[in-house]
Coordinates of N, CA, C and O in Angstrom, one line a residue:
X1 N 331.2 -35.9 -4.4 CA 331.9 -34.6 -4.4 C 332.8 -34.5 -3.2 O 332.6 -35.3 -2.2
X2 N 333.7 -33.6 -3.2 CA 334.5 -33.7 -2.5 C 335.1 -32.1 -2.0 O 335.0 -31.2 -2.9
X3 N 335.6 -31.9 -0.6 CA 335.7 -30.6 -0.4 C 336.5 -30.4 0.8 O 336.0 -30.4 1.9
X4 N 338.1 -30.3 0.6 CA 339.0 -30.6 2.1 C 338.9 -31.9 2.5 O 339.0 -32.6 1.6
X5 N 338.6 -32.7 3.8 CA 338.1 -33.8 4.6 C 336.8 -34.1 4.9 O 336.5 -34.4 6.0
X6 N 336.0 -33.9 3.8 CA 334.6 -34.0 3.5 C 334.7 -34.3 2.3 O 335.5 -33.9 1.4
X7 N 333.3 -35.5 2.0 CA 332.9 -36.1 0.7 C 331.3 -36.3 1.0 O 330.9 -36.5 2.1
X8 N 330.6 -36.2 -0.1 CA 329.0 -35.9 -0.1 C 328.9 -36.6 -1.1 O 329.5 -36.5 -2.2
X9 N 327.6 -37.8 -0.5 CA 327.6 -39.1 -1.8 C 326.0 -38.6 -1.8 O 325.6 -37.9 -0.8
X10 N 325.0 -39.0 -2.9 CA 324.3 -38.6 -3.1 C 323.5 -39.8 -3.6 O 323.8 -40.5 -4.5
X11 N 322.4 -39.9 -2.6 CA 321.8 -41.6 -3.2 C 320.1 -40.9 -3.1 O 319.8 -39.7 -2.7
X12 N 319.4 -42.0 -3.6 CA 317.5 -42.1 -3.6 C 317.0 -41.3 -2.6 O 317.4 -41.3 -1.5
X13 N 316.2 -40.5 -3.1 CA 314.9 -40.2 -1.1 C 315.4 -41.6 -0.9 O 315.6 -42.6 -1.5
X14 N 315.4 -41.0 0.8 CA 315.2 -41.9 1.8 C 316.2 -42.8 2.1 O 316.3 -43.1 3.3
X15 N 317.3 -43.4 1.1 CA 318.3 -44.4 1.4 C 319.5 -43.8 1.8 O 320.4 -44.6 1.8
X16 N 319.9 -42.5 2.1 CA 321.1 -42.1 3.0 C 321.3 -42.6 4.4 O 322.3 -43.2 4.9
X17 N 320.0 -42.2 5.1 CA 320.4 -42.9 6.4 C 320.7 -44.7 6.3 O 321.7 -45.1 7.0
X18 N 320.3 -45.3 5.7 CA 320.4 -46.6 5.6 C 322.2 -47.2 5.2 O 322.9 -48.2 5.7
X19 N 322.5 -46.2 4.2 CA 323.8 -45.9 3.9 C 324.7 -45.8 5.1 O 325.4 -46.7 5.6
X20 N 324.6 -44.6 5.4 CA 325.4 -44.0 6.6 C 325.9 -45.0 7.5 O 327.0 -45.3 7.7
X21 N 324.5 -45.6 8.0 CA 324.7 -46.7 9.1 C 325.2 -47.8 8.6 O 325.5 -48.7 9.4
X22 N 325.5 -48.1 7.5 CA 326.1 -49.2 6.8 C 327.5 -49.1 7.2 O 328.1 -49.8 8.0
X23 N 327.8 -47.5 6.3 CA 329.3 -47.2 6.6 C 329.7 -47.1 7.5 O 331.0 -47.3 7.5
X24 N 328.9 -46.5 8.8 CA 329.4 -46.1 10.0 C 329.6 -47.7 10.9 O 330.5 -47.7 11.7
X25 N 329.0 -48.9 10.8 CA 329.0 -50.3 10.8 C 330.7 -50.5 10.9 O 331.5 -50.4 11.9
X26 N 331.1 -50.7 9.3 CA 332.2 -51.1 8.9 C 333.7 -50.5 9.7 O 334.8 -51.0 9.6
X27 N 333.5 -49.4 10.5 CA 334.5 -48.2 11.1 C 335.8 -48.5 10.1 O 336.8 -49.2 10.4
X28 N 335.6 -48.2 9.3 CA 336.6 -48.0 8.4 C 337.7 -47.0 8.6 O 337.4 -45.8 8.5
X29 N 338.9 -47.2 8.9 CA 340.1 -46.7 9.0 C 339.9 -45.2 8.4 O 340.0 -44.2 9.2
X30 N 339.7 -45.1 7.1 CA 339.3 -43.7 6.4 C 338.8 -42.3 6.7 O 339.1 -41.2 6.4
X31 N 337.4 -43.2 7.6 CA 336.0 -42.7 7.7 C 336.2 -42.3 9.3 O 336.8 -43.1 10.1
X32 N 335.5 -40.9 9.7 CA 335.5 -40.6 11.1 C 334.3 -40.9 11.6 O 334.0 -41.3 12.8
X33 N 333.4 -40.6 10.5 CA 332.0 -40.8 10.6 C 330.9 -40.1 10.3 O 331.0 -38.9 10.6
X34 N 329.8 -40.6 9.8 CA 328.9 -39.5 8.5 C 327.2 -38.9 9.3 O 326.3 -39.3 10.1
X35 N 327.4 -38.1 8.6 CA 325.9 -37.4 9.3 C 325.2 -37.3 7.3 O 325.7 -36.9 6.3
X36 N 323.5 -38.0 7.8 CA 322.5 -38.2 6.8 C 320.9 -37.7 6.6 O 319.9 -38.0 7.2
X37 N 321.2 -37.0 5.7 CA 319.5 -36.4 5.5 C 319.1 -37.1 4.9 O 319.6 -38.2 4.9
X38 N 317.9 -36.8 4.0 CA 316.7 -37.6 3.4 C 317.7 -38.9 2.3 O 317.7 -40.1 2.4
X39 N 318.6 -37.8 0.9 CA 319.1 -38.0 0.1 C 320.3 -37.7 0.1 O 320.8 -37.9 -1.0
X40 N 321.2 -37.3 1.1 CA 322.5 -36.9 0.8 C 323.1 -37.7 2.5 O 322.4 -37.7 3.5
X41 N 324.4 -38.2 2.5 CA 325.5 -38.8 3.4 C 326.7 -37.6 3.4 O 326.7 -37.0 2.4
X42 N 327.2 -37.4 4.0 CA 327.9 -36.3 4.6 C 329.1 -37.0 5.2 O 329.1 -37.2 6.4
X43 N 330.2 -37.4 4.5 CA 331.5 -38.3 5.3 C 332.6 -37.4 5.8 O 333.1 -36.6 5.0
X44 N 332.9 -37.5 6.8 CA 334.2 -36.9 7.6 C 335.2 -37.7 7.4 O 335.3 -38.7 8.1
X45 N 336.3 -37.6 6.3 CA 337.3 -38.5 6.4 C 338.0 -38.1 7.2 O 337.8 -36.9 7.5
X46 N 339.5 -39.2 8.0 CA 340.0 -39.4 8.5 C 341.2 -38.2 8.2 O 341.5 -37.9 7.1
X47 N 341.5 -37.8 9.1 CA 343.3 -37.0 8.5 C 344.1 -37.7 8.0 O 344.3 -38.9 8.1
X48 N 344.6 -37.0 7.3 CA 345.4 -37.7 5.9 C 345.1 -38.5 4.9 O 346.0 -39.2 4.3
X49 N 344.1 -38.5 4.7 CA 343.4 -39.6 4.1 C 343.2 -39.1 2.4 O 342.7 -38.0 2.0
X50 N 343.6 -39.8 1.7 CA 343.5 -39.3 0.4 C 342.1 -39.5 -0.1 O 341.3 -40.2 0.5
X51 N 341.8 -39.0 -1.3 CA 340.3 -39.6 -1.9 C 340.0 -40.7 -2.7 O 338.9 -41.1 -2.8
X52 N 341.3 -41.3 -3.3 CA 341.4 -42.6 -3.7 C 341.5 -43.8 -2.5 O 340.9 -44.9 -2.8
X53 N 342.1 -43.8 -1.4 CA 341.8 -44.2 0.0 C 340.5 -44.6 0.1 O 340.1 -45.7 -0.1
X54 N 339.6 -43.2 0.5 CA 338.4 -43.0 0.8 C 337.4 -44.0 -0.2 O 336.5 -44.8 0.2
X55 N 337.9 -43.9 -1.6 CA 337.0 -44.5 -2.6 C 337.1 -46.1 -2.6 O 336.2 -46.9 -2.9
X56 N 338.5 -46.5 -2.1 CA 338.3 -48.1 -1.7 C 338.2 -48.3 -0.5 O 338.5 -49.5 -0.4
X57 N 338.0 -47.9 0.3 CA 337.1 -48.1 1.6 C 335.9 -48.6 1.1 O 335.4 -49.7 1.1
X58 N 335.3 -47.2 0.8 CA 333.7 -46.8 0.7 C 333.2 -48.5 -0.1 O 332.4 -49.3 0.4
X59 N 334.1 -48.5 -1.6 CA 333.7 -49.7 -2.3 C 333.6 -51.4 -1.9 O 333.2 -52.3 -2.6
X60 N 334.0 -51.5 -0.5 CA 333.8 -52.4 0.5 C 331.7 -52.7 1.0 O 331.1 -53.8 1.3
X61 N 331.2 -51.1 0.9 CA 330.6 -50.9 1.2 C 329.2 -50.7 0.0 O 328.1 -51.2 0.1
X62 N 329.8 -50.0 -1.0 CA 328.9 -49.6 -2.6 C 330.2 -49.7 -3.1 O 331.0 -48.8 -3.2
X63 N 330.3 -51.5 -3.7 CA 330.6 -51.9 -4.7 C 330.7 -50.8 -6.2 O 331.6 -50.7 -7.0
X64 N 329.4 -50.2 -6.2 CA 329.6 -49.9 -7.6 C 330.3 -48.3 -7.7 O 330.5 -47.7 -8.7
X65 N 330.7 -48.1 -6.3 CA 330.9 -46.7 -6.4 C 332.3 -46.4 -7.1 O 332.5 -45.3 -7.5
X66 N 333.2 -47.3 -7.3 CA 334.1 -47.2 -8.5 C 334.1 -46.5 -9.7 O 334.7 -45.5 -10.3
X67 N 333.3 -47.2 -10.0 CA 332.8 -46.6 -11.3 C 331.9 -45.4 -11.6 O 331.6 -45.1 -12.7
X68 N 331.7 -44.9 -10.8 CA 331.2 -43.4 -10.7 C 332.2 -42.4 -9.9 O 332.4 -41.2 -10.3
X69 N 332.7 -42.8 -9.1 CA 333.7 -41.9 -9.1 C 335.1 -41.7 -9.7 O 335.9 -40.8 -9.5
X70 N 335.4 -43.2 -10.5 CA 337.1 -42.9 -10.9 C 336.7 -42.3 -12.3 O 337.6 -41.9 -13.1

């Protein structure tokens, strides 16, 4: 989901943080950097950054997330 320069990906109990630090790893051009609770990742995109941008970034990272978000 998506909301201005904010995107909220929504994974298992427990595997957000694991996530986050995945993504926050990669410093992706996109990405400013994500704050994670139990089940939900919280992404600060970059300014100007579109959401199709954001979605091939991210898919560097969750391959499958293509296909759930296009």
């Amino acid at each position: 989901d998506f909301s201005g320069n904010l995107a909220v990906v929504h994974t298992r109990p427990g595997y957000a943080g694991g996530l986050a630090s995945d993504i926050d790893a990669r410093s992706l051009p996109t990405i400013i950097g994500t704050i994670a609770g139990d089940d939900t990742v919280l992404i600060i995109m970059a300014e100007d950054t579109n959401r199709q941008s954001l979605i091939d970034d991210l898919a560097t990272v969750i391959p499958a997330i293509k296909s759930v978000m296009l």
